[in-house]
Each structure stands twice: as structure tokens, then as C-alpha cells.
mmCIF file of C-alpha atoms and ligand atoms in Angstrom:
data_model
loop_
_atom_site.group_PDB
_atom_site.id
_atom_site.type_symbol
_atom_site.label_atom_id
_atom_site.label_comp_id
_atom_site.label_asym_id
_atom_site.label_seq_id
_atom_site.Cartn_x
_atom_site.Cartn_y
_atom_site.Cartn_z
ATOM 1 C CA UNK A 1 149.556 -175.896 -149.119
ATOM 2 C CA UNK A 2 150.115 -179.553 -149.792
ATOM 3 C CA UNK A 3 151.035 -180.162 -153.423
ATOM 4 C CA UNK A 4 150.082 -183.505 -154.915
ATOM 5 C CA UNK A 5 153.132 -183.863 -157.164
ATOM 6 C CA UNK A 6 156.389 -182.243 -158.264
ATOM 7 C CA UNK A 7 155.428 -180.875 -161.698
ATOM 8 C CA UNK A 8 154.116 -177.315 -161.708
ATOM 9 C CA UNK A 9 153.749 -174.317 -163.977
ATOM 10 C CA UNK A 10 156.224 -171.501 -164.532
ATOM 11 C CA UNK A 11 155.006 -167.925 -164.897
ATOM 12 C CA UNK A 12 154.161 -167.243 -168.559
ATOM 13 C CA UNK A 13 153.085 -163.885 -169.962
ATOM 14 C CA UNK A 14 150.454 -164.690 -172.608
ATOM 15 C CA UNK A 15 148.563 -161.398 -172.926
ATOM 16 C CA UNK A 16 144.853 -162.370 -172.968
ATOM 17 C CA UNK A 17 144.264 -159.113 -171.163
ATOM 18 C CA UNK A 18 142.394 -155.895 -171.995
ATOM 19 C CA UNK A 19 144.086 -152.613 -172.870
ATOM 20 C CA UNK A 20 143.232 -151.538 -169.307
ATOM 21 C CA UNK A 21 145.320 -154.424 -167.920
ATOM 22 C CA UNK A 22 142.309 -156.498 -166.823
ATOM 23 C CA UNK A 23 142.407 -160.292 -167.223
ATOM 24 C CA UNK A 24 139.888 -161.516 -169.819
ATOM 25 C CA UNK A 25 137.428 -164.374 -169.329
ATOM 26 C CA UNK A 26 139.394 -166.831 -171.502
ATOM 27 C CA UNK A 27 142.090 -166.819 -168.849
ATOM 28 C CA UNK A 28 139.764 -168.682 -166.506
ATOM 29 C CA UNK A 29 139.653 -171.539 -168.975
ATOM 30 C CA UNK A 30 143.376 -171.370 -169.773
ATOM 31 C CA UNK A 31 144.446 -171.600 -166.140
ATOM 32 C CA UNK A 32 141.778 -174.052 -165.010
ATOM 33 C CA UNK A 33 142.918 -176.494 -167.724
ATOM 34 C CA UNK A 34 146.407 -176.309 -166.281
ATOM 35 C CA UNK A 35 145.073 -176.693 -162.738
ATOM 36 C CA UNK A 36 143.024 -179.796 -163.538
ATOM 37 C CA UNK A 37 145.129 -182.190 -161.447
ATOM 38 C CA UNK A 38 144.176 -181.262 -157.846
ATOM 39 C CA UNK A 39 147.159 -180.112 -155.812
ATOM 40 C CA UNK A 40 148.929 -178.345 -158.706
ATOM 41 C CA UNK A 41 150.743 -175.059 -158.132
ATOM 42 C CA UNK A 42 150.578 -172.380 -160.804
ATOM 43 C CA UNK A 43 152.549 -169.159 -160.800
ATOM 44 C CA UNK A 44 150.651 -166.443 -162.666
ATOM 45 C CA UNK A 45 152.149 -164.397 -165.448
ATOM 46 C CA UNK A 46 153.978 -161.235 -164.360
ATOM 47 C CA UNK A 47 151.387 -158.768 -163.021
ATOM 48 C CA UNK A 48 151.814 -155.001 -162.701
ATOM 49 C CA UNK A 49 151.664 -153.419 -159.261
ATOM 50 C CA UNK A 50 150.678 -149.849 -160.115
ATOM 51 C CA UNK A 51 149.643 -147.536 -162.910
ATOM 52 C CA UNK A 52 153.100 -145.943 -163.049
ATOM 53 C CA UNK A 53 155.041 -149.209 -162.898
ATOM 54 C CA UNK A 54 153.650 -150.741 -166.058
ATOM 55 C CA UNK A 55 155.817 -151.179 -169.133
ATOM 56 C CA UNK A 56 154.205 -153.672 -171.522
ATOM 57 C CA UNK A 57 150.730 -153.531 -173.101
ATOM 58 C CA UNK A 58 148.112 -156.181 -172.285
ATOM 59 C CA UNK A 59 149.810 -157.447 -169.161
ATOM 60 C CA UNK A 60 147.423 -157.775 -166.205
ATOM 61 C CA UNK A 61 147.586 -155.404 -163.264
ATOM 62 C CA UNK A 62 146.501 -155.828 -159.644
ATOM 63 C CA UNK A 63 146.146 -152.188 -158.662
ATOM 64 C CA UNK A 64 142.424 -151.431 -159.112
ATOM 65 C CA UNK A 65 139.026 -152.927 -158.255
ATOM 66 C CA UNK A 66 138.301 -154.175 -161.767
ATOM 67 C CA UNK A 67 141.586 -156.069 -161.886
ATOM 68 C CA UNK A 68 140.997 -157.565 -158.439
ATOM 69 C CA UNK A 69 137.534 -158.743 -159.506
ATOM 70 C CA UNK A 70 138.896 -160.309 -162.733
ATOM 71 C CA UNK A 71 141.679 -161.932 -160.711
ATOM 72 C CA UNK A 72 139.089 -163.434 -158.383
ATOM 73 C CA UNK A 73 137.318 -165.126 -161.308
ATOM 74 C CA UNK A 74 140.611 -166.807 -162.235
ATOM 75 C CA UNK A 75 141.563 -167.834 -158.704
ATOM 76 C CA UNK A 76 138.039 -169.189 -158.055
ATOM 77 C CA UNK A 77 138.286 -171.350 -161.180
ATOM 78 C CA UNK A 78 141.640 -172.743 -160.011
ATOM 79 C CA UNK A 79 140.461 -173.356 -156.466
ATOM 80 C CA UNK A 80 137.407 -175.196 -157.786
ATOM 81 C CA UNK A 81 139.895 -177.645 -159.329
ATOM 82 C CA UNK A 82 141.610 -178.080 -155.953
ATOM 83 C CA UNK A 83 144.794 -176.330 -157.108
ATOM 84 C CA UNK A 84 146.724 -173.205 -156.125
ATOM 85 C CA UNK A 85 148.020 -170.032 -157.730
ATOM 86 C CA UNK A 86 150.528 -167.416 -156.657
ATOM 87 C CA UNK A 87 150.446 -163.998 -158.329
ATOM 88 C CA UNK A 88 153.800 -162.941 -159.756
ATOM 89 C CA UNK A 89 154.420 -159.217 -159.109
ATOM 90 C CA UNK A 90 156.427 -157.637 -161.903
ATOM 91 C CA UNK A 91 158.039 -154.235 -162.375
ATOM 92 C CA UNK A 92 159.944 -154.054 -165.680
ATOM 93 C CA UNK A 93 162.054 -150.960 -164.824
ATOM 94 C CA UNK A 94 164.454 -150.422 -167.720
ATOM 95 C CA UNK A 95 162.913 -153.513 -169.387
ATOM 96 C CA UNK A 96 159.791 -151.496 -170.273
ATOM 97 C CA UNK A 97 158.824 -151.263 -173.933
ATOM 98 C CA UNK A 98 159.904 -147.769 -174.925
ATOM 99 C CA UNK A 99 157.085 -146.854 -177.328
ATOM 100 C CA UNK A 100 154.454 -148.025 -174.838
ATOM 101 C CA UNK A 101 155.967 -146.119 -171.914
ATOM 102 C CA UNK A 102 156.230 -142.969 -174.004
ATOM 103 C CA UNK A 103 152.656 -143.219 -175.231
ATOM 104 C CA UNK A 104 151.469 -143.559 -171.605
ATOM 105 C CA UNK A 105 153.646 -140.697 -170.365
ATOM 106 C CA UNK A 106 155.766 -142.954 -168.132
ATOM 107 C CA UNK A 107 159.477 -142.447 -167.608
ATOM 108 C CA UNK A 108 161.946 -145.328 -167.869
ATOM 109 C CA UNK A 109 163.817 -145.880 -164.608
ATOM 110 C CA UNK A 110 166.175 -148.354 -163.017
ATOM 111 C CA UNK A 111 168.614 -148.761 -160.127
ATOM 112 C CA UNK A 112 171.145 -146.728 -162.126
ATOM 113 C CA UNK A 113 170.990 -144.900 -165.433
ATOM 114 C CA UNK A 114 172.752 -147.763 -167.253
ATOM 115 C CA UNK A 115 170.956 -148.178 -170.578
ATOM 116 C CA UNK A 116 169.779 -151.558 -171.760
ATOM 117 C CA UNK A 117 170.056 -150.477 -175.373
ATOM 118 C CA UNK A 118 173.221 -148.715 -176.571
ATOM 119 C CA UNK A 119 172.905 -144.975 -177.046
ATOM 120 C CA UNK A 120 169.717 -144.657 -175.028
ATOM 121 C CA UNK A 121 169.516 -141.510 -172.923
ATOM 122 C CA UNK A 122 165.982 -141.330 -171.544
ATOM 123 C CA UNK A 123 166.622 -143.490 -168.480
ATOM 124 C CA UNK A 124 166.866 -142.246 -164.938
ATOM 125 C CA UNK A 125 168.076 -143.526 -161.596
ATOM 126 C CA UNK A 126 165.414 -143.930 -158.909
ATOM 127 C CA UNK A 127 165.814 -141.741 -155.819
ATOM 128 C CA UNK A 128 165.762 -143.337 -152.356
ATOM 129 C CA UNK A 129 162.306 -141.849 -151.829
ATOM 130 C CA UNK A 130 161.045 -143.386 -155.060
ATOM 131 C CA UNK A 131 162.476 -146.780 -154.036
ATOM 132 C CA UNK A 132 160.382 -146.595 -150.860
ATOM 133 C CA UNK A 133 157.405 -145.806 -153.114
ATOM 134 C CA UNK A 134 158.081 -148.959 -155.166
ATOM 135 C CA UNK A 135 158.264 -151.017 -151.964
ATOM 136 C CA UNK A 136 154.931 -149.542 -150.832
ATOM 137 C CA UNK A 137 153.408 -150.351 -154.230
ATOM 138 C CA UNK A 138 154.550 -153.971 -153.881
ATOM 139 C CA UNK A 139 152.946 -154.154 -150.438
ATOM 140 C CA UNK A 140 149.646 -152.757 -151.704
ATOM 141 C CA UNK A 141 149.708 -155.081 -154.727
ATOM 142 C CA UNK A 142 150.372 -158.076 -152.456
ATOM 143 C CA UNK A 143 147.324 -157.118 -150.356
ATOM 144 C CA UNK A 144 145.260 -156.699 -153.525
ATOM 145 C CA UNK A 145 146.378 -160.151 -154.685
ATOM 146 C CA UNK A 146 145.109 -161.596 -151.401
ATOM 147 C CA UNK A 147 141.802 -159.763 -151.938
ATOM 148 C CA UNK A 148 141.639 -161.360 -155.409
ATOM 149 C CA UNK A 149 141.966 -164.804 -153.831
ATOM 150 C CA UNK A 150 145.541 -165.640 -154.832
ATOM 151 C CA UNK A 151 147.249 -168.108 -152.482
ATOM 152 C CA UNK A 152 150.320 -165.910 -152.297
ATOM 153 C CA UNK A 153 152.601 -163.658 -154.298
ATOM 154 C CA UNK A 154 155.911 -164.256 -156.043
ATOM 155 C CA UNK A 155 158.312 -161.356 -156.426
ATOM 156 C CA UNK A 156 159.700 -161.345 -159.952
ATOM 157 C CA UNK A 157 163.359 -161.004 -159.017
ATOM 158 C CA UNK A 158 164.570 -162.691 -162.224
ATOM 159 C CA UNK A 159 165.246 -162.043 -165.904
ATOM 160 C CA UNK A 160 166.748 -158.560 -165.605
ATOM 161 C CA UNK A 161 163.634 -156.743 -164.366
ATOM 162 C CA UNK A 162 163.584 -154.126 -161.590
ATOM 163 C CA UNK A 163 164.539 -156.289 -158.601
ATOM 164 C CA UNK A 164 167.285 -158.003 -160.619
ATOM 165 C CA UNK A 165 168.405 -154.541 -161.759
ATOM 166 C CA UNK A 166 169.084 -153.816 -158.076
ATOM 167 C CA UNK A 167 170.641 -157.213 -157.298
ATOM 168 C CA UNK A 168 173.276 -157.264 -160.041
ATOM 169 C CA UNK A 169 176.095 -154.797 -160.598
ATOM 170 C CA UNK A 170 175.647 -155.289 -164.343
ATOM 171 C CA UNK A 171 173.100 -152.504 -163.829
ATOM 172 C CA UNK A 172 173.299 -151.293 -160.215
ATOM 173 C CA UNK A 173 176.137 -148.735 -159.848
ATOM 174 C CA UNK A 174 174.556 -146.790 -156.982
ATOM 175 C CA UNK A 175 176.626 -145.192 -154.244
ATOM 176 C CA UNK A 176 173.887 -145.092 -151.571
ATOM 177 C CA UNK A 177 172.530 -147.811 -149.250
ATOM 178 C CA UNK A 178 171.059 -149.665 -152.236
ATOM 179 C CA UNK A 179 174.336 -150.198 -154.091
ATOM 180 C CA UNK A 180 178.106 -150.409 -153.931
ATOM 181 C CA UNK A 181 178.384 -153.713 -152.037
ATOM 182 C CA UNK A 182 176.864 -157.181 -151.986
ATOM 183 C CA UNK A 183 174.998 -156.389 -148.754
ATOM 184 C CA UNK A 184 173.565 -153.156 -150.098
ATOM 185 C CA UNK A 185 172.398 -154.763 -153.323
ATOM 186 C CA UNK A 186 170.591 -157.422 -151.259
ATOM 187 C CA UNK A 187 168.743 -154.790 -149.169
ATOM 188 C CA UNK A 188 165.000 -155.414 -149.227
ATOM 189 C CA UNK A 189 161.990 -156.216 -147.018
ATOM 190 C CA UNK A 190 159.205 -158.701 -147.741
ATOM 191 C CA UNK A 191 156.618 -160.461 -145.616
ATOM 192 C CA UNK A 192 157.027 -164.207 -145.166
ATOM 193 C CA UNK A 193 154.469 -167.032 -145.315
ATOM 194 C CA UNK A 194 152.649 -166.161 -148.534
ATOM 195 C CA UNK A 195 155.548 -164.701 -150.458
ATOM 196 C CA UNK A 196 158.031 -166.415 -152.724
ATOM 197 C CA UNK A 197 160.734 -164.971 -154.935
ATOM 198 C CA UNK A 198 162.076 -165.923 -158.351
ATOM 199 C CA UNK A 199 165.765 -165.438 -159.201
ATOM 200 C CA UNK A 200 167.821 -166.086 -162.337
ATOM 201 C CA UNK A 201 171.462 -165.892 -161.254
ATOM 202 C CA UNK A 202 172.905 -167.307 -164.510
ATOM 203 C CA UNK A 203 170.737 -165.530 -167.051
ATOM 204 C CA UNK A 204 172.112 -163.006 -169.549
ATOM 205 C CA UNK A 205 168.602 -161.859 -170.516
ATOM 206 C CA UNK A 206 167.934 -158.095 -170.440
ATOM 207 C CA UNK A 207 171.612 -157.218 -170.036
ATOM 208 C CA UNK A 208 172.162 -159.184 -166.799
ATOM 209 C CA UNK A 209 174.776 -161.737 -165.702
ATOM 210 C CA UNK A 210 177.261 -160.100 -163.377
ATOM 211 C CA UNK A 211 180.780 -161.474 -163.620
ATOM 212 C CA UNK A 212 180.464 -163.806 -160.615
ATOM 213 C CA UNK A 213 176.864 -164.115 -159.447
ATOM 214 C CA UNK A 214 177.609 -166.660 -156.700
ATOM 215 C CA UNK A 215 178.704 -164.277 -153.871
ATOM 216 C CA UNK A 216 175.825 -161.873 -154.600
ATOM 217 C CA UNK A 217 173.135 -164.532 -154.833
ATOM 218 C CA UNK A 218 174.561 -166.483 -151.886
ATOM 219 C CA UNK A 219 174.209 -163.347 -149.764
ATOM 220 C CA UNK A 220 170.677 -162.727 -151.001
ATOM 221 C CA UNK A 221 169.544 -166.329 -150.555
ATOM 222 C CA UNK A 222 171.135 -166.440 -147.098
ATOM 223 C CA UNK A 223 169.109 -163.375 -146.081
ATOM 224 C CA UNK A 224 165.941 -164.710 -147.663
ATOM 225 C CA UNK A 225 166.318 -167.989 -145.791
ATOM 226 C CA UNK A 226 166.165 -166.054 -142.514
ATOM 227 C CA UNK A 227 162.808 -164.514 -143.497
ATOM 228 C CA UNK A 228 160.945 -167.819 -143.623
ATOM 229 C CA UNK A 229 159.307 -167.121 -146.996
ATOM 230 C CA UNK A 230 157.130 -169.732 -148.690
ATOM 231 C CA UNK A 231 159.650 -170.830 -151.302
ATOM 232 C CA UNK A 232 162.673 -169.935 -153.386
ATOM 233 C CA UNK A 233 162.142 -170.185 -157.148
ATOM 234 C CA UNK A 234 165.306 -170.549 -159.223
ATOM 235 C CA UNK A 235 165.939 -170.650 -162.938
ATOM 236 C CA UNK A 236 168.786 -172.917 -164.013
ATOM 237 C CA UNK A 237 171.426 -172.109 -166.622
ATOM 238 C CA UNK A 238 169.762 -174.070 -169.415
ATOM 239 C CA UNK A 239 167.306 -171.206 -169.987
ATOM 240 C CA UNK A 240 167.792 -167.488 -170.333
ATOM 241 C CA UNK A 241 164.707 -165.266 -170.268
ATOM 242 C CA UNK A 242 162.105 -166.910 -172.457
ATOM 243 C CA UNK A 243 164.421 -169.216 -174.455
ATOM 244 C CA UNK A 244 167.075 -171.888 -174.180
ATOM 245 C CA UNK A 245 170.537 -170.507 -173.399
ATOM 246 C CA UNK A 246 172.731 -170.188 -176.481
ATOM 247 C CA UNK A 247 175.431 -172.408 -175.038
ATOM 248 C CA UNK A 248 175.133 -175.348 -172.648
ATOM 249 C CA UNK A 249 175.682 -174.499 -168.953
ATOM 250 C CA UNK A 250 179.346 -174.226 -167.912
ATOM 251 C CA UNK A 251 180.722 -176.530 -165.201
ATOM 252 C CA UNK A 252 180.203 -173.946 -162.416
ATOM 253 C CA UNK A 253 176.766 -172.836 -163.501
ATOM 254 C CA UNK A 254 174.843 -175.165 -161.218
ATOM 255 C CA UNK A 255 172.304 -174.428 -158.517
ATOM 256 C CA UNK A 256 174.227 -176.444 -155.940
ATOM 257 C CA UNK A 257 175.364 -173.322 -154.063
ATOM 258 C CA UNK A 258 171.745 -172.262 -153.641
ATOM 259 C CA UNK A 259 170.562 -175.714 -152.588
ATOM 260 C CA UNK A 260 173.229 -175.715 -149.891
ATOM 261 C CA UNK A 261 171.971 -172.395 -148.518
ATOM 262 C CA UNK A 262 168.230 -172.964 -148.751
ATOM 263 C CA UNK A 263 166.497 -175.421 -146.435
ATOM 264 C CA UNK A 264 162.834 -174.774 -147.377
ATOM 265 C CA UNK A 265 160.765 -175.656 -150.457
ATOM 266 C CA UNK A 266 162.439 -174.999 -153.810
ATOM 267 C CA UNK A 267 160.860 -174.399 -157.192
ATOM 268 C CA UNK A 268 163.322 -175.008 -160.000
ATOM 269 C CA UNK A 269 162.686 -174.284 -163.671
ATOM 270 C CA UNK A 270 164.332 -173.627 -166.999
ATOM 271 C CA UNK A 271 164.647 -176.046 -169.909
ATOM 272 C CA UNK A 272 163.471 -179.166 -168.080
ATOM 273 C CA UNK A 273 162.208 -182.304 -169.793
ATOM 274 C CA UNK A 274 160.353 -185.114 -168.040
ATOM 275 C CA UNK A 275 163.605 -187.067 -167.925
ATOM 276 C CA UNK A 276 165.836 -184.287 -166.556
ATOM 277 C CA UNK A 277 163.135 -183.431 -163.976
ATOM 278 C CA UNK A 278 163.069 -187.026 -162.781
ATOM 279 C CA UNK A 279 166.877 -187.094 -162.662
ATOM 280 C CA UNK A 280 166.920 -183.951 -160.490
ATOM 281 C CA UNK A 281 164.369 -184.979 -157.878
ATOM 282 C CA UNK A 282 164.920 -188.755 -157.782
ATOM 283 C CA UNK A 283 168.631 -189.148 -158.436
ATOM 284 C CA UNK A 284 170.590 -185.946 -157.765
ATOM 285 C CA UNK A 285 168.660 -184.433 -154.837
ATOM 286 C CA UNK A 286 166.263 -187.052 -153.424
ATOM 287 C CA UNK A 287 166.412 -185.397 -149.984
ATOM 288 C CA UNK A 288 165.464 -181.903 -151.160
ATOM 289 C CA UNK A 289 161.905 -180.576 -151.276
ATOM 290 C CA UNK A 290 161.946 -179.681 -154.985
ATOM 291 C CA UNK A 291 159.118 -178.914 -157.395
ATOM 292 C CA UNK A 292 160.108 -178.769 -161.080
ATOM 293 C CA UNK A 293 158.539 -175.920 -163.005
ATOM 294 C CA UNK A 294 157.616 -176.159 -166.704
ATOM 295 C CA UNK A 295 157.012 -173.167 -168.934
ATOM 296 C CA UNK A 296 157.117 -173.775 -172.669
ATOM 297 C CA UNK A 297 156.453 -177.518 -172.513
HETATM 298 C C1 LIG B 301 155.907 -166.768 -173.620
HETATM 299 C C2 LIG B 301 156.737 -166.705 -172.362
HETATM 300 C C3 LIG B 301 156.365 -165.807 -171.369
HETATM 301 C C4 LIG B 301 157.098 -165.744 -170.147
HETATM 302 N N1 LIG B 301 156.683 -164.893 -169.156
HETATM 303 C C5 LIG B 301 157.325 -164.903 -167.949
HETATM 304 C C6 LIG B 301 156.847 -164.101 -166.859
HETATM 305 O O1 LIG B 301 155.850 -163.374 -166.932
HETATM 306 N N2 LIG B 301 157.547 -164.151 -165.692
HETATM 307 C C7 LIG B 301 158.660 -164.947 -165.533
HETATM 308 O O2 LIG B 301 159.263 -164.972 -164.456
HETATM 309 N N3 LIG B 301 159.119 -165.712 -166.554
HETATM 310 C C8 LIG B 301 158.477 -165.723 -167.739
HETATM 311 N N4 LIG B 301 158.925 -166.549 -168.749
HETATM 312 C C9 LIG B 301 160.041 -167.481 -168.485
HETATM 313 C C10 LIG B 301 159.486 -168.854 -168.075
HETATM 314 O O3 LIG B 301 158.835 -168.788 -166.825
HETATM 315 C C11 LIG B 301 160.620 -169.905 -167.966
HETATM 316 O O4 LIG B 301 161.571 -169.497 -166.998
HETATM 317 C C12 LIG B 301 161.329 -170.138 -169.310
HETATM 318 O O5 LIG B 301 160.361 -170.352 -170.341
HETATM 319 C C13 LIG B 301 162.273 -171.341 -169.234
HETATM 320 O O6 LIG B 301 161.633 -172.489 -168.740
HETATM 321 P P1 LIG B 301 161.075 -173.653 -169.744
HETATM 322 O O7 LIG B 301 162.280 -174.218 -170.404
HETATM 323 O O8 LIG B 301 160.378 -174.628 -168.842
HETATM 324 O O9 LIG B 301 160.152 -172.990 -170.716
HETATM 325 C C14 LIG B 301 158.217 -166.600 -169.960
HETATM 326 C C15 LIG B 301 158.571 -167.495 -170.983
HETATM 327 C C16 LIG B 301 157.856 -167.565 -172.160
HETATM 328 C C17 LIG B 301 158.261 -168.565 -173.209
#
């Protein structure tokens, strides 16, 4: 995919979606407006991968025929504008909305039974067999996204959701092959050319921010760079979750360590303005293949 410029759209959950997790017609218009400059890349809002891995009402899914068909209407509209869209695959894990999960008979799970909210008990640790099930669900959802005409998928590995809950020891206290060391917390398998991943190493959102994220995320990014995936999508320290960070980034909270490790295309978002975007791509890193992602603006 050849992008025409360096300003693209961050994934934004906006909820114009039916109670059955099917994208509604107005989404075609919403996304095609944002795709109107040919050669623009959009990342879709977080999209659920299976019936049992939901967690928020009115978020789209990509696990049944109706959802695939509705997804195709959106991707067709974007392709007609000459632009591209990746589908962000999202599993909330312990970030699920409790009342919703309960009403739907779903349990709340995570890498370890470390509650997000103090005093919470109804949270369980996934077994190794269940982890394999989640991997399989991601694979099926990625295939469904292709069937719906998406140009690729982005794993939502940011903002304290399930993948981040495995990456960071703020939540992952496992003693098996999926925890206990940097290498084990990085353990994962994804297919390359049409897959990207989004990470938020500095964010405190959803109870994240391990004490020193650099060794963990360096290991992960190093492994990802060997897989030849489409891109690495990073969120800088100016934003946390869906807002600006409460304090300005500290002197060590830069993305430099990641830029040094990653040779391929980079998407970088979080609290950018036109001016700071220009500064990043033209002044600080003119030799890097960077696209700046905008959410709220
Ligand atoms: C309403 C809203 C919904 C969001 N939904 C998602 C989402 O589904 N997936 C995701 O990775 N980030 C999501 N984010 C985070 C944004 O992608 C982005 O990282 C954040 O807004 C900071 O960037 P900005 O300063 O350009 O807005 C959301 C943010 C907002 C404000």
C-alpha cells in the first residue's frame, strides 16, 4: 500500500453499531469522509473477535456473516475513495464493562487474577488451553476481516487490554510459559504482511505502566521486527488511553528506543498537533518512515 501522505487516523471507538455488534450504515459515511483524500490509511475502531470475547456494548464484531457483510459495506466505501483501512482486533479481558459481561453471561478473565478495580473478586486467570483458544479466535477474526475487504488487521496490544495484560507485569503474574520473564511475556504468534500491532508502553490507562517498560517492550519489538509485519503502531507518552496524560512526558519517556529497534514503517500517535507532527517527521526523524496518527483532532 502506497500512502499519499503522513497524516492518518487512529482507531476510535464511536459506537454507531447495533446491539448485535453489527456496524450501522452511517459508518459508511463517517469513514468515507475521513478517507476522502486518496491514499489515506484508517485504522478501524476496536472490533471484537468472538461472541465470548466481547466486553462493551455496541462495539462491532467480526465473528459472524452479518458483521462481515456490514464490514464489507464500509471497506467498499473507503476503497471507492482510493484509501485503505485496517481492522483493529480487540479483546478487552479485564477491561470489560462488568454489568454488560454479567448480563451476557460472560466471565471476566485476564493473564492473572489481578483486579483492575480494588476489591473485585470475579476475575479469573486464563488457562494455557484457553490462551490457545484466544489465539485461534484472533486467527479466525483476521480471516473474517479479509473476507470483509479490510486491507489488514491491527492487533490491539495497547491501552491495558488483553494483549497488554500479558505484556506487562503490572497484571501478568503467571508462572507458566506466558509469564515470569520478559521472554515469556513476549510469547505470541502472528502472521506477517497484513498484520500490524499497536502498543502503548508509557500509558497508565487501565492499570498498566510497569515500572520500567523499556526492557519488556524492547524485547517485544525486537521479536516483532523479525516477523516482517506491516507496521508497528506506537502511542507516545503525551496521551494515555483516550485522553492527554496528566503530566507532561518525563525525560526518558520517548519512543527513541523503539525507533532504534524497528526498521519498517511506523505509525505514531497520541496528542499530536499539526506542528508537533511536522517537527517529528521533518526535523527529528527525517530518515524514518513515519506516519502520524490523529484521533481526537
Ligand atoms: C472516543 C475515543 C475512542 C477510542 N477508541 C480506541 C480504540 O478503539 N482503539 C485504540 O487503540 N485506541 C482508541 N482510542 C485512543 C486513540 O486511538 C488515541 O490513541 C488517543 O485518542 C490519543 O491520540 P490523540 O491525541 O490523537 O487523540 C480512543 C480514543 C478516543 C478519544
